[in-house]
PDB file of N, CA and C in Angstrom:
ATOM      1  N   MET A   1       0.596  -0.824  -0.109  1.00 54.00           N
ATOM      2  CA  MET A   1      -0.218   0.185   0.076  1.00 54.00           C
ATOM      3  C   MET A   1       0.946   1.320  -0.250  1.00 54.00           C
ATOM      4  N   SER A   2       0.368   2.083  -0.339  1.00 54.00           N
ATOM      5  CA  SER A   2       1.037   3.492  -0.663  1.00 54.00           C
ATOM      6  C   SER A   2       0.971   3.906   0.391  1.00 54.00           C
ATOM      7  N   LEU A   3       1.602   5.420   0.876  1.00 53.00           N
ATOM      8  CA  LEU A   3       2.155   6.045   2.874  1.00 53.00           C
ATOM      9  C   LEU A   3       0.613   6.398   3.027  1.00 53.00           C
ATOM     10  N   ASN A   4       0.316   6.848   1.960  1.00 65.00           N
ATOM     11  CA  ASN A   4      -1.115   7.775   2.785  1.00 65.00           C
ATOM     12  C   ASN A   4      -2.270   7.385   2.702  1.00 65.00           C
ATOM     13  N   LYS A   5      -2.136   5.927   2.194  1.00 76.00           N
ATOM     14  CA  LYS A   5      -3.460   4.877   2.436  1.00 76.00           C
ATOM     15  C   LYS A   5      -3.745   3.877   3.530  1.00 76.00           C
ATOM     16  N   SER A   6      -4.435   4.260   4.430  1.00 86.00           N
ATOM     17  CA  SER A   6      -5.084   3.521   5.191  1.00 86.00           C
ATOM     18  C   SER A   6      -5.959   2.364   4.901  1.00 86.00           C
ATOM     19  N   PRO A   7      -6.086   1.118   5.731  1.00 87.00           N
ATOM     20  CA  PRO A   7      -7.356   0.479   5.309  1.00 87.00           C
ATOM     21  C   PRO A   7      -8.021   0.854   5.351  1.00 87.00           C
ATOM     22  N   HIS A   8      -8.784   1.433   6.200  1.00 87.00           N
ATOM     23  CA  HIS A   8      -9.860   1.536   5.834  1.00 87.00           C
ATOM     24  C   HIS A   8     -10.191   2.515   5.062  1.00 87.00           C
ATOM     25  N   ASP A   9      -9.444   3.637   4.866  1.00 90.00           N
ATOM     26  CA  ASP A   9      -9.919   3.985   3.039  1.00 90.00           C
ATOM     27  C   ASP A   9      -9.632   3.015   2.536  1.00 90.00           C
ATOM     28  N   VAL A  10      -9.542   1.987   2.239  1.00 93.00           N
ATOM     29  CA  VAL A  10      -9.102   1.367   0.796  1.00 93.00           C
ATOM     30  C   VAL A  10     -10.852   0.934   1.023  1.00 93.00           C
ATOM     31  N   ILE A  11     -11.593   0.081   2.225  1.00 94.00           N
ATOM     32  CA  ILE A  11     -12.078  -0.558   1.893  1.00 94.00           C
ATOM     33  C   ILE A  11     -13.534   0.170   2.323  1.00 94.00           C
ATOM     34  N   ILE A  12     -14.525   0.708   1.512  1.00 94.00           N
ATOM     35  CA  ILE A  12     -15.309   1.840   1.857  1.00 94.00           C
ATOM     36  C   ILE A  12     -16.874   0.808   2.876  1.00 94.00           C
ATOM     37  N   ARG A  13     -17.232  -0.033   2.218  1.00 93.00           N
ATOM     38  CA  ARG A  13     -18.503  -0.852   3.145  1.00 93.00           C
ATOM     39  C   ARG A  13     -18.454  -2.466   2.722  1.00 93.00           C
ATOM     40  N   PRO A  14     -18.921  -3.031   3.406  1.00 93.00           N
ATOM     41  CA  PRO A  14     -19.603  -4.566   2.980  1.00 93.00           C
ATOM     42  C   PRO A  14     -20.929  -4.457   2.129  1.00 93.00           C
ATOM     43  N   ILE A  15     -21.125  -5.303   1.025  1.00 92.00           N
ATOM     44  CA  ILE A  15     -22.412  -5.094   0.492  1.00 92.00           C
ATOM     45  C   ILE A  15     -23.239  -6.496   1.258  1.00 92.00           C
ATOM     46  N   VAL A  16     -24.354  -6.119   1.428  1.00 90.00           N
ATOM     47  CA  VAL A  16     -25.312  -6.664   2.263  1.00 90.00           C
ATOM     48  C   VAL A  16     -26.535  -6.665   1.305  1.00 90.00           C
ATOM     49  N   SER A  17     -27.018  -8.028   0.625  1.00 90.00           N
ATOM     50  CA  SER A  17     -27.723  -8.258   0.044  1.00 90.00           C
ATOM     51  C   SER A  17     -27.805  -9.720  -0.278  1.00 90.00           C
ATOM     52  N   GLU A  18     -28.957 -10.019  -0.723  1.00 93.00           N
ATOM     53  CA  GLU A  18     -29.364 -11.493  -0.791  1.00 93.00           C
ATOM     54  C   GLU A  18     -28.467 -12.507  -1.356  1.00 93.00           C
ATOM     55  N   LYS A  19     -27.835 -11.433  -2.130  1.00 92.00           N
ATOM     56  CA  LYS A  19     -26.507 -12.528  -3.529  1.00 92.00           C
ATOM     57  C   LYS A  19     -25.632 -12.506  -2.870  1.00 92.00           C
ATOM     58  N   SER A  20     -25.062 -11.772  -1.974  1.00 90.00           N
ATOM     59  CA  SER A  20     -24.038 -11.252  -1.020  1.00 90.00           C
ATOM     60  C   SER A  20     -23.911 -12.474   0.165  1.00 90.00           C
ATOM     61  N   TYR A  21     -24.967 -12.601   1.168  1.00 90.00           N
ATOM     62  CA  TYR A  21     -25.426 -13.725   2.012  1.00 90.00           C
ATOM     63  C   TYR A  21     -24.995 -14.734   1.113  1.00 90.00           C
ATOM     64  N   GLY A  22     -25.904 -15.043  -0.325  1.00 91.00           N
ATOM     65  CA  GLY A  22     -25.606 -17.060  -0.700  1.00 91.00           C
ATOM     66  C   GLY A  22     -23.901 -17.473  -1.323  1.00 91.00           C
ATOM     67  N   ARG A  23     -23.058 -15.687  -1.199  1.00 90.00           N
ATOM     68  CA  ARG A  23     -21.718 -16.280  -1.384  1.00 90.00           C
ATOM     69  C   ARG A  23     -21.226 -16.673  -0.596  1.00 90.00           C
ATOM     70  N   ILE A  24     -21.906 -15.900   1.233  1.00 87.00           N
ATOM     71  CA  ILE A  24     -21.372 -16.107   2.140  1.00 87.00           C
ATOM     72  C   ILE A  24     -21.481 -17.720   2.524  1.00 87.00           C
ATOM     73  N   ASP A  25     -22.959 -18.250   2.304  1.00 87.00           N
ATOM     74  CA  ASP A  25     -22.884 -19.578   2.562  1.00 87.00           C
ATOM     75  C   ASP A  25     -22.555 -20.063   1.765  1.00 87.00           C
ATOM     76  N   ALA A  26     -22.371 -20.161   0.532  1.00 87.00           N
ATOM     77  CA  ALA A  26     -21.911 -21.262  -0.137  1.00 87.00           C
ATOM     78  C   ALA A  26     -21.026 -21.389  -0.703  1.00 87.00           C
ATOM     79  N   ASN A  27     -19.971 -19.996  -0.441  1.00 87.00           N
ATOM     80  CA  ASN A  27     -18.067 -20.042  -1.218  1.00 87.00           C
ATOM     81  C   ASN A  27     -17.721 -19.916   0.060  1.00 87.00           C
ATOM     82  N   GLY A  28     -17.881 -19.522   1.342  1.00 87.00           N
ATOM     83  CA  GLY A  28     -17.296 -18.442   1.519  1.00 87.00           C
ATOM     84  C   GLY A  28     -16.147 -16.635   1.534  1.00 87.00           C
ATOM     85  N   GLN A  29     -17.430 -15.864   0.562  1.00 92.00           N
ATOM     86  CA  GLN A  29     -16.967 -15.447   0.090  1.00 92.00           C
ATOM     87  C   GLN A  29     -17.478 -13.755  -0.162  1.00 92.00           C
ATOM     88  N   TYR A  30     -16.903 -13.196   0.900  1.00 94.00           N
ATOM     89  CA  TYR A  30     -17.689 -11.655   1.494  1.00 94.00           C
ATOM     90  C   TYR A  30     -16.893 -10.820   0.280  1.00 94.00           C
ATOM     91  N   THR A  31     -18.353  -9.783  -0.187  1.00 95.00           N
ATOM     92  CA  THR A  31     -18.175  -9.057  -1.133  1.00 95.00           C
ATOM     93  C   THR A  31     -18.255  -7.202  -0.262  1.00 95.00           C
ATOM     94  N   PHE A  32     -17.718  -6.623  -0.854  1.00 95.00           N
ATOM     95  CA  PHE A  32     -17.050  -5.248   0.214  1.00 95.00           C
ATOM     96  C   PHE A  32     -16.807  -4.118  -1.547  1.00 95.00           C
ATOM     97  N   GLU A  33     -17.469  -2.960  -1.219  1.00 96.00           N
ATOM     98  CA  GLU A  33     -17.160  -1.880  -1.956  1.00 96.00           C
ATOM     99  C   GLU A  33     -15.544  -1.307  -1.115  1.00 96.00           C
ATOM    100  N   VAL A  34     -15.061  -0.590  -2.788  1.00 96.00           N
ATOM    101  CA  VAL A  34     -13.624  -0.370  -2.451  1.00 96.00           C
ATOM    102  C   VAL A  34     -13.700   0.960  -3.424  1.00 96.00           C
ATOM    103  N   GLN A  35     -12.678   1.048  -2.896  1.00 95.00           N
ATOM    104  CA  GLN A  35     -12.130   2.472  -3.151  1.00 95.00           C
ATOM    105  C   GLN A  35     -11.806   1.861  -4.836  1.00 95.00           C
ATOM    106  N   PRO A  36     -12.440   3.060  -5.658  1.00 95.00           N
ATOM    107  CA  PRO A  36     -11.864   2.624  -7.445  1.00 95.00           C
ATOM    108  C   PRO A  36     -10.879   2.895  -7.823  1.00 95.00           C
ATOM    109  N   THR A  37      -9.350   3.127  -6.782  1.00 94.00           N
ATOM    110  CA  THR A  37      -8.061   3.282  -7.512  1.00 94.00           C
ATOM    111  C   THR A  37      -7.392   1.635  -7.175  1.00 94.00           C
ATOM    112  N   ALA A  38      -8.280   1.317  -5.928  1.00 94.00           N
ATOM    113  CA  ALA A  38      -7.438   0.576  -5.636  1.00 94.00           C
ATOM    114  C   ALA A  38      -6.899  -0.776  -6.117  1.00 94.00           C
ATOM    115  N   ASN A  39      -5.535  -2.007  -5.918  1.00 94.00           N
ATOM    116  CA  ASN A  39      -5.795  -2.996  -6.915  1.00 94.00           C
ATOM    117  C   ASN A  39      -5.888  -3.946  -5.980  1.00 94.00           C
ATOM    118  N   LYS A  40      -5.816  -5.231  -6.172  1.00 95.00           N
ATOM    119  CA  LYS A  40      -5.906  -6.308  -5.625  1.00 95.00           C
ATOM    120  C   LYS A  40      -4.883  -6.378  -4.250  1.00 95.00           C
ATOM    121  N   THR A  41      -3.691  -6.341  -4.567  1.00 94.00           N
ATOM    122  CA  THR A  41      -2.625  -6.573  -3.377  1.00 94.00           C
ATOM    123  C   THR A  41      -2.996  -5.708  -2.018  1.00 94.00           C
ATOM    124  N   GLU A  42      -3.788  -4.096  -2.414  1.00 94.00           N
ATOM    125  CA  GLU A  42      -3.672  -3.152  -1.658  1.00 94.00           C
ATOM    126  C   GLU A  42      -5.196  -3.749  -0.425  1.00 94.00           C
ATOM    127  N   ILE A  43      -6.406  -4.064  -1.161  1.00 95.00           N
ATOM    128  CA  ILE A  43      -7.383  -4.845  -1.152  1.00 95.00           C
ATOM    129  C   ILE A  43      -7.586  -5.889   0.224  1.00 95.00           C
ATOM    130  N   LYS A  44      -6.162  -6.908  -0.619  1.00 94.00           N
ATOM    131  CA  LYS A  44      -5.678  -8.046   0.495  1.00 94.00           C
ATOM    132  C   LYS A  44      -5.352  -7.518   1.414  1.00 94.00           C
ATOM    133  N   LEU A  45      -4.154  -6.512   1.620  1.00 94.00           N
ATOM    134  CA  LEU A  45      -3.510  -5.689   2.779  1.00 94.00           C
ATOM    135  C   LEU A  45      -4.619  -5.599   3.582  1.00 94.00           C
ATOM    136  N   ALA A  46      -5.770  -5.127   2.783  1.00 94.00           N
ATOM    137  CA  ALA A  46      -6.652  -4.084   4.273  1.00 94.00           C
ATOM    138  C   ALA A  46      -7.603  -5.444   4.841  1.00 94.00           C
ATOM    139  N   ILE A  47      -7.789  -6.148   3.632  1.00 93.00           N
ATOM    140  CA  ILE A  47      -8.807  -6.798   4.800  1.00 93.00           C
ATOM    141  C   ILE A  47      -7.719  -7.937   5.496  1.00 93.00           C
ATOM    142  N   GLU A  48      -6.881  -8.110   5.453  1.00 92.00           N
ATOM    143  CA  GLU A  48      -5.974  -8.557   6.433  1.00 92.00           C
ATOM    144  C   GLU A  48      -5.834  -8.159   7.312  1.00 92.00           C
ATOM    145  N   GLN A  49      -5.331  -6.709   7.616  1.00 92.00           N
ATOM    146  CA  GLN A  49      -5.171  -6.392   8.918  1.00 92.00           C
ATOM    147  C   GLN A  49      -6.108  -5.723   9.395  1.00 92.00           C
ATOM    148  N   VAL A  50      -7.486  -5.451   8.549  1.00 91.00           N
ATOM    149  CA  VAL A  50      -8.668  -4.717   9.365  1.00 91.00           C
ATOM    150  C   VAL A  50      -9.355  -5.913  10.217  1.00 91.00           C
ATOM    151  N   PHE A  51      -9.722  -7.327   9.488  1.00 90.00           N
ATOM    152  CA  PHE A  51     -10.248  -8.683  10.068  1.00 90.00           C
ATOM    153  C   PHE A  51      -9.378  -9.140  11.128  1.00 90.00           C
ATOM    154  N   GLY A  52      -8.364  -9.627  10.637  1.00 89.00           N
ATOM    155  CA  GLY A  52      -7.149 -10.337  10.926  1.00 89.00           C
ATOM    156  C   GLY A  52      -7.939 -12.046  10.547  1.00 89.00           C
ATOM    157  N   VAL A  53      -7.541 -11.811   8.859  1.00 91.00           N
ATOM    158  CA  VAL A  53      -8.390 -13.191   8.235  1.00 91.00           C
ATOM    159  C   VAL A  53      -7.327 -12.935   7.364  1.00 91.00           C
ATOM    160  N   LYS A  54      -7.213 -14.490   6.179  1.00 93.00           N
ATOM    161  CA  LYS A  54      -6.431 -15.021   5.240  1.00 93.00           C
ATOM    162  C   LYS A  54      -6.597 -14.826   4.332  1.00 93.00           C
ATOM    163  N   VAL A  55      -6.436 -14.227   3.593  1.00 94.00           N
ATOM    164  CA  VAL A  55      -6.954 -14.272   2.128  1.00 94.00           C
ATOM    165  C   VAL A  55      -6.050 -15.370   1.160  1.00 94.00           C
ATOM    166  N   ALA A  56      -7.496 -16.225   0.147  1.00 94.00           N
ATOM    167  CA  ALA A  56      -7.014 -16.927  -0.386  1.00 94.00           C
ATOM    168  C   ALA A  56      -7.421 -16.005  -2.092  1.00 94.00           C
ATOM    169  N   LYS A  57      -7.906 -15.643  -2.216  1.00 95.00           N
ATOM    170  CA  LYS A  57      -8.302 -14.670  -3.472  1.00 95.00           C
ATOM    171  C   LYS A  57      -9.087 -13.730  -3.345  1.00 95.00           C
ATOM    172  N   ILE A  58      -9.095 -12.775  -4.634  1.00 96.00           N
ATOM    173  CA  ILE A  58      -9.681 -11.480  -5.039  1.00 96.00           C
ATOM    174  C   ILE A  58     -10.402 -11.267  -6.066  1.00 96.00           C
ATOM    175  N   ASN A  59     -11.498 -11.276  -6.077  1.00 96.00           N
ATOM    176  CA  ASN A  59     -11.947 -10.785  -8.290  1.00 96.00           C
ATOM    177  C   ASN A  59     -12.367  -9.746  -7.620  1.00 96.00           C
ATOM    178  N   THR A  60     -12.220  -8.703  -8.646  1.00 97.00           N
ATOM    179  CA  THR A  60     -12.920  -7.083  -8.403  1.00 97.00           C
ATOM    180  C   THR A  60     -13.540  -7.220 -10.071  1.00 97.00           C
ATOM    181  N   LEU A  61     -14.390  -6.203  -9.208  1.00 96.00           N
ATOM    182  CA  LEU A  61     -15.540  -5.793 -10.920  1.00 96.00           C
ATOM    183  C   LEU A  61     -15.912  -4.317 -10.574  1.00 96.00           C
ATOM    184  N   ASN A  62     -15.352  -3.632 -11.863  1.00 96.00           N
ATOM    185  CA  ASN A  62     -16.776  -2.238 -11.871  1.00 96.00           C
ATOM    186  C   ASN A  62     -17.625  -1.428 -12.120  1.00 96.00           C
ATOM    187  N   LEU A  63     -18.851  -1.712 -11.590  1.00 95.00           N
ATOM    188  CA  LEU A  63     -20.422  -1.071 -11.605  1.00 95.00           C
ATOM    189  C   LEU A  63     -20.547   0.444 -12.521  1.00 95.00           C
ATOM    190  N   LYS A  64     -20.855   0.437 -13.313  1.00 95.00           N
ATOM    191  CA  LYS A  64     -21.150   1.778 -13.772  1.00 95.00           C
ATOM    192  C   LYS A  64     -22.903   1.944 -13.195  1.00 95.00           C
ATOM    193  N   GLY A  65     -22.940   3.457 -12.409  1.00 94.00           N
ATOM    194  CA  GLY A  65     -23.751   3.498 -12.410  1.00 94.00           C
ATOM    195  C   GLY A  65     -24.740   3.605 -13.009  1.00 94.00           C
ATOM    196  N   LYS A  66     -26.360   3.642 -13.148  1.00 94.00           N
ATOM    197  CA  LYS A  66     -27.258   3.501 -13.715  1.00 94.00           C
ATOM    198  C   LYS A  66     -27.764   5.134 -13.779  1.00 94.00           C
ATOM    199  N   THR A  67     -27.815   5.625 -14.811  1.00 94.00           N
ATOM    200  CA  THR A  67     -29.064   6.357 -15.493  1.00 94.00           C
ATOM    201  C   THR A  67     -30.011   6.388 -15.621  1.00 94.00           C
ATOM    202  N   ARG A  68     -30.935   7.544 -14.803  1.00 92.00           N
ATOM    203  CA  ARG A  68     -32.083   7.884 -14.457  1.00 92.00           C
ATOM    204  C   ARG A  68     -32.747   9.459 -14.098  1.00 92.00           C
ATOM    205  N   ARG A  69     -33.943   9.577 -15.035  1.00 92.00           N
ATOM    206  CA  ARG A  69     -34.321   9.869 -15.083  1.00 92.00           C
ATOM    207  C   ARG A  69     -35.142  11.201 -13.940  1.00 92.00           C
ATOM    208  N   THR A  70     -34.716  12.167 -13.731  1.00 88.00           N
ATOM    209  CA  THR A  70     -35.375  13.547 -12.695  1.00 88.00           C
ATOM    210  C   THR A  70     -36.525  13.928 -12.985  1.00 88.00           C
ATOM    211  N   ARG A  71     -36.922  14.783 -12.237  1.00 90.00           N
ATOM    212  CA  ARG A  71     -37.884  15.700 -12.248  1.00 90.00           C
ATOM    213  C   ARG A  71     -37.098  17.139 -13.481  1.00 90.00           C
ATOM    214  N   THR A  72     -35.446  17.289 -13.218  1.00 91.00           N
ATOM    215  CA  THR A  72     -35.333  18.361 -14.114  1.00 91.00           C
ATOM    216  C   THR A  72     -34.421  17.681 -14.805  1.00 91.00           C
ATOM    217  N   GLY A  73     -34.366  16.604 -14.985  1.00 92.00           N
ATOM    218  CA  GLY A  73     -33.580  15.931 -16.264  1.00 92.00           C
ATOM    219  C   GLY A  73     -32.894  14.728 -15.706  1.00 92.00           C
ATOM    220  N   LEU A  74     -31.682  14.374 -16.642  1.00 93.00           N
ATOM    221  CA  LEU A  74     -30.883  13.591 -16.247  1.00 93.00           C
ATOM    222  C   LEU A  74     -30.483  13.412 -15.059  1.00 93.00           C
ATOM    223  N   GLY A  75     -30.283  12.214 -13.987  1.00 92.00           N
ATOM    224  CA  GLY A  75     -28.983  12.415 -12.781  1.00 92.00           C
ATOM    225  C   GLY A  75     -28.382  10.465 -13.882  1.00 92.00           C
ATOM    226  N   LYS A  76     -26.903  10.676 -12.527  1.00 93.00           N
ATOM    227  CA  LYS A  76     -26.570   9.857 -12.992  1.00 93.00           C
ATOM    228  C   LYS A  76     -26.342   8.988 -10.729  1.00 93.00           C
ATOM    229  N   ARG A  77     -26.297   7.661 -11.006  1.00 92.00           N
ATOM    230  CA  ARG A  77     -25.745   7.142  -9.916  1.00 92.00           C
ATOM    231  C   ARG A  77     -24.079   6.925  -9.589  1.00 92.00           C
ATOM    232  N   LYS A  78     -23.218   7.254  -8.606  1.00 93.00           N
ATOM    233  CA  LYS A  78     -21.792   7.475  -9.110  1.00 93.00           C
ATOM    234  C   LYS A  78     -21.575   5.860  -8.967  1.00 93.00           C
ATOM    235  N   ASP A  79     -20.572   5.543 -10.106  1.00 95.00           N
ATOM    236  CA  ASP A  79     -19.599   4.107 -10.346  1.00 95.00           C
ATOM    237  C   ASP A  79     -19.049   3.946  -8.590  1.00 95.00           C
ATOM    238  N   THR A  80     -19.653   2.188  -9.268  1.00 96.00           N
ATOM    239  CA  THR A  80     -18.603   1.774  -7.924  1.00 96.00           C
ATOM    240  C   THR A  80     -17.615   0.881  -8.414  1.00 96.00           C
ATOM    241  N   LYS A  81     -16.587   0.394  -7.030  1.00 97.00           N
ATOM    242  CA  LYS A  81     -15.861  -1.249  -7.448  1.00 97.00           C
ATOM    243  C   LYS A  81     -15.861  -1.758  -6.086  1.00 97.00           C
ATOM    244  N   ARG A  82     -16.837  -3.213  -7.142  1.00 96.00           N
ATOM    245  CA  ARG A  82     -16.577  -4.195  -5.621  1.00 96.00           C
ATOM    246  C   ARG A  82     -15.651  -4.928  -5.597  1.00 96.00           C
ATOM    247  N   ALA A  83     -15.373  -5.609  -4.438  1.00 97.00           N
ATOM    248  CA  ALA A  83     -13.764  -6.977  -4.466  1.00 97.00           C
ATOM    249  C   ALA A  83     -15.044  -8.126  -3.112  1.00 97.00           C
ATOM    250  N   ILE A  84     -15.006  -9.055  -4.462  1.00 96.00           N
ATOM    251  CA  ILE A  84     -15.690 -10.532  -3.713  1.00 96.00           C
ATOM    252  C   ILE A  84     -14.209 -11.174  -3.376  1.00 96.00           C
ATOM    253  N   VAL A  85     -14.101 -11.427  -2.257  1.00 95.00           N
ATOM    254  CA  VAL A  85     -12.691 -12.282  -1.309  1.00 95.00           C
ATOM    255  C   VAL A  85     -13.618 -13.449  -0.549  1.00 95.00           C
ATOM    256  N   THR A  86     -12.173 -14.612  -1.208  1.00 94.00           N
ATOM    257  CA  THR A  86     -12.663 -15.749  -1.202  1.00 94.00           C
ATOM    258  C   THR A  86     -11.112 -15.869   0.305  1.00 94.00           C
ATOM    259  N   LEU A  87     -11.699 -15.727   1.440  1.00 92.00           N
ATOM    260  CA  LEU A  87     -11.325 -16.015   2.951  1.00 92.00           C
ATOM    261  C   LEU A  87     -10.322 -17.882   2.588  1.00 92.00           C
ATOM    262  N   ARG A  88      -9.048 -18.294   3.093  1.00 87.00           N
ATOM    263  CA  ARG A  88      -8.025 -19.425   2.878  1.00 87.00           C
ATOM    264  C   ARG A  88      -8.416 -20.101   5.172  1.00 87.00           C
ATOM    265  N   GLU A  89      -8.580 -19.531   5.340  1.00 78.00           N
ATOM    266  CA  GLU A  89      -9.179 -19.260   6.732  1.00 78.00           C
ATOM    267  C   GLU A  89     -10.002 -18.563   7.714  1.00 78.00           C
ATOM    268  N   GLY A  90     -10.998 -18.269   9.073  1.00 76.00           N
ATOM    269  CA  GLY A  90     -11.550 -17.835   9.390  1.00 76.00           C
ATOM    270  C   GLY A  90     -13.315 -17.629   8.856  1.00 76.00           C
ATOM    271  N   THR A  91     -13.722 -16.466   9.773  1.00 80.00           N
ATOM    272  CA  THR A  91     -15.070 -15.606   8.805  1.00 80.00           C
ATOM    273  C   THR A  91     -14.817 -14.208   9.730  1.00 80.00           C
ATOM    274  N   ILE A  92     -15.497 -13.666   8.515  1.00 83.00           N
ATOM    275  CA  ILE A  92     -15.574 -11.875   8.867  1.00 83.00           C
ATOM    276  C   ILE A  92     -17.286 -12.434   9.404  1.00 83.00           C
ATOM    277  N   ASP A  93     -17.365 -11.261  10.860  1.00 77.00           N
ATOM    278  CA  ASP A  93     -18.479 -11.031  11.451  1.00 77.00           C
ATOM    279  C   ASP A  93     -18.681  -9.549  10.445  1.00 77.00           C
ATOM    280  N   ILE A  94     -19.415  -9.003   9.332  1.00 72.00           N
ATOM    281  CA  ILE A  94     -19.902  -7.889   8.890  1.00 72.00           C
ATOM    282  C   ILE A  94     -20.442  -6.575   9.728  1.00 72.00           C
ATOM    283  N   PHE A  95     -21.692  -7.246  10.578  1.00 68.00           N
ATOM    284  CA  PHE A  95     -22.119  -6.438  11.180  1.00 68.00           C
ATOM    285  C   PHE A  95     -21.257  -5.992  12.799  1.00 68.00           C
ATOM    286  N   THR A  96     -20.336  -6.656  13.608  1.00 67.00           N
ATOM    287  CA  THR A  96     -19.893  -6.345  14.554  1.00 67.00           C
ATOM    288  C   THR A  96     -18.831  -5.610  13.931  1.00 67.00           C
ATOM    289  N   ALA A  97     -17.714  -5.937  13.111  1.00 59.00           N
ATOM    290  CA  ALA A  97     -16.250  -5.393  12.421  1.00 59.00           C
ATOM    291  C   ALA A  97     -16.638  -4.099  12.178  1.00 59.00           C
ATOM    292  N   ALA A  98     -15.448  -2.492  12.224  1.00 57.00           N
ATOM    293  CA  ALA A  98     -15.514  -1.689  12.885  1.00 57.00           C
ATOM    294  C   ALA A  98     -14.488  -1.201  11.486  1.00 57.00           C
ATOM    295  N   LEU A  99     -15.396  -0.512  10.539  1.00 57.00           N
ATOM    296  CA  LEU A  99     -14.518  -0.390   9.524  1.00 57.00           C
ATOM    297  C   LEU A  99     -14.114   0.670   9.560  1.00 57.00           C
TER     298      LEU A  99
END
């Protein structure tokens, strides 16, 4: 990680949805929203430091924000980057962990 990035800057929030819960139950994979400029190495180090677990694999995906019609014209949601983290050992309790 670069000198001015802390692990809490890289990880923005966990994704809480039915699909992410299905991944946790079936494969032990956790989904997080991460900083758009973060790479896999930075994400791995941040997850290991914050949660104290060993990471086996990281998959990342960039999501384009949806365009929505508003009263005054068109609006756009922000683009996001997500990381799907597969753990080698340990578990993460996403509700009690402090980000």
